[in-house]
Every structure is written in structure tokens, then in C-alpha cells.
Amino acid sequence: MNGRFEDRVAIVTGAAGGIGEAYARALAAEGASVVVADVDGRGEAVAADIKGLFVRTDVSDPASVEAMASAAVDRFGGIDHLVNNAAIFGTMKLDFLFTVDWDYYKRFMAVNMDGALLCARAVHPHMRARGGGSIVNQSSTAAWQYSGFYGLAKVGVNGLTQQLAHELGGMNIRVNAIAPGPIDTEANRAVVPGDMSQKIVRDRMAVKRMGTPDDLVGMCLFLLSDAAGWVTGQIVNVDGGEVFRS
Ligand SMILES: NC(=O)c1ccc[n+]([C@@H]2O[C@H](COP(=O)([O-])OP(=O)(O)OC[C@H]3O[C@@H](n4cnc5c(N)ncnc54)[C@H](O)[C@@H]3O)[C@@H](O)[C@H]2O)c1
């Protein structure tokens, strides 16, 4: 077994399926003990398959997130890595910022933006106790394109990545983000009509195909790993050349 994450404990939120599941499986394959944290009970089967631990978690609920961190420590002895991947995505309402139901908007931001902060708040004392750790937040190229409150939440995730990198850097905890382009998951297919995806690939992407969860795994594990020891506060596009930033 490749031992990059041997003796490491990683929590992946939203790992019951899609991209989070791919991250959880890849971390386990490289030796990590993995906590699959999700509101969706499908995470149970993923965790069983990788000899990890499923913890039913609502990332927007401080008590639930504290319980997630405690469960990780009780079962595996500590926490080294966190991937903040959970989000309302495949089932999200499509609406405008100026008309979306206010309660829905608050709930959406609580999960898609504040959830990452709550998880970081809950795990950082445990990382500090181990001498440091690393966090990867799941952003999106939506942060730089018009995409309503979904994109706004990802702008927040980017800001959080930069601010937290400074607050936690003195504890030897690094915080980075991945901004994926369109990734072919069940959730993406549910929310983006097929003809729109084809148009995005044709008109916007340098590499003329959608990504797969496996296209993201290499960057996620690199950013979590010790090889990225001097990389923090960065938002790294893994997007087939969809967005160029200067
Ligand atoms: N698929 C894409 O095209 C794409 C592109 C860029 C970024 N992303 C981001 O990648 C991540 C995963 O996307 P995906 O396509 O795999 O979708 P997905 O719906 O399969 O993954 C999201 C997971 O989060 C979980 N979740 C939702 N609310 C939760 C909560 N309150 N607490 C805990 N878990 C919760 C869901 O149950 C689900 O398992 C999301 O953050 C999404 O915004 C996706």
C-alpha cells in the first residue's frame, strides 16, 4: 500500500456519493483512516467498503459537527485532515438572489458556506494537538461566473480559505481550496440539463470534456499531503481550462 496517508485520520464531509466518495476512497487507498460524514445514510456503505467510519452529520449544525469530530477522535485517536466537500447541490432550487425564499437562502448558506467554517472550528483543536494538519475546501469555478447564490457561497468558501489559512497557520494547519469545473456526477446531471453541459464543454472548456471525480483526486491529496507543506491560502482550479485567472 502507498503510505502517503498511513497513520493519518481524515474526515471527508459529503462523502456518501459523488466527488466526496472519490476523495474518501482515495485517502483510504493511501492508508488513511477515513470518517465519512454526511446527512445521507448512503455513507454507511461507503465507510464499510473502505473500513472507515460513517458519522451522520449535518455540517450546518454546530452540535452535529462537534459530535463528528469527537467520533473521529474516539475511533481513530485524532484528526489530521479535513475535506469540506458537503453542499446542497444536486437538489438545489434554481432561483435569483433577489427572489429566493429568505429561509431557503439562509439554510443554503449555512450548509454551503458556514458548514466549512463550523467543521474547521470543530477539528482544529484536534489537529493542533497532533502538531498540525491540513484542510481542503471544495469551491467551484462558479465563484467566478454568474451562478446566483450557489456561486456566492463558493466566493465565501474562497474567502474563508484565505482568512482561515492565516488564523490557523501558526498552528501548522494549512487551508487550501479546489475549484473544480463541471464534474460528471449524479448531482451535476440533476441540476444542469445535458444540452447545457454540452454547450459549456464546447464553448468554455479548453479540454473538451467534463471532468470526473477522479480528475480531482490528485490535487486534493496533494494539497492535504506533506508535499504541500508550504502551500496555504490557495484556491486551485482543476477545471479543464474553463476559467483563466490573472
Ligand atoms: N459536480 C460538479 O460539477 C461540481 C463542480 C464544482 C464544485 N462541486 C462541488 O463539489 C462538492 C460535491 O459535489 P457532487 O457533484 O459530488 O454532489 P453531491 O450532491 O453528490 O455531494 C454533496 C454531498 O453533500 C451532502 N450534504 C448535503 N447537505 C449536507 C449537510 N447539511 N451536511 C452534510 N452533508 C451534506 C450530500 O448528501 C451529498 O452526499 C460540492 O461542494 C459541490 O458544490 C461540484
Coordinates of N, CA and C in Angstrom, one line a residue, residues 3 10 19 26 61 63 83 103-104 106 127-128 165 184 211 235:
G3 N 1.9 4.6 1.2 CA 1.7 5.0 2.6 C 1.7 6.5 2.8
A10 N -8.5 11.2 8.4 CA -9.1 12.2 7.5 C -10.6 12.2 7.7
I19 N -18.2 13.3 -5.6 CA -16.8 13.7 -5.5 C -16.3 13.3 -4.1
A26 N -10.0 7.4 -2.1 CA -8.6 7.6 -2.5 C -7.7 7.7 -1.2
D61 N -24.9 22.3 11.5 CA -25.3 22.2 12.9 C -24.1 22.1 13.8
A63 N -23.6 21.4 16.9 CA -23.6 20.2 17.8 C -23.2 18.9 17.0
V83 N -11.6 17.4 4.6 CA -12.1 17.9 3.3 C -13.5 18.4 3.5
D103 N -35.7 32.1 4.0 CA -35.3 31.0 4.8 C -34.5 29.9 4.1
Y104 N -34.9 29.7 2.8 CA -34.1 28.8 2.0 C -32.7 29.3 1.8
K106 N -30.9 31.3 3.7 CA -30.2 31.2 4.9 C -29.7 29.8 5.2
M127 N -6.3 18.8 15.4 CA -5.2 18.9 14.6 C -4.0 19.6 15.3
R128 N -4.3 20.6 16.1 CA -3.3 21.3 16.8 C -2.6 20.3 17.8
A165 N -6.5 30.4 6.6 CA -5.1 30.0 6.4 C -4.3 30.8 7.3
D184 N -18.8 15.4 -13.9 CA -20.0 14.5 -14.2 C -20.3 13.6 -13.0
G211 N -15.2 17.0 -16.4 CA -14.3 16.2 -15.5 C -15.0 15.1 -14.8
I235 N -6.4 28.9 -3.8 CA -7.6 28.3 -4.5 C -7.1 27.8 -5.9

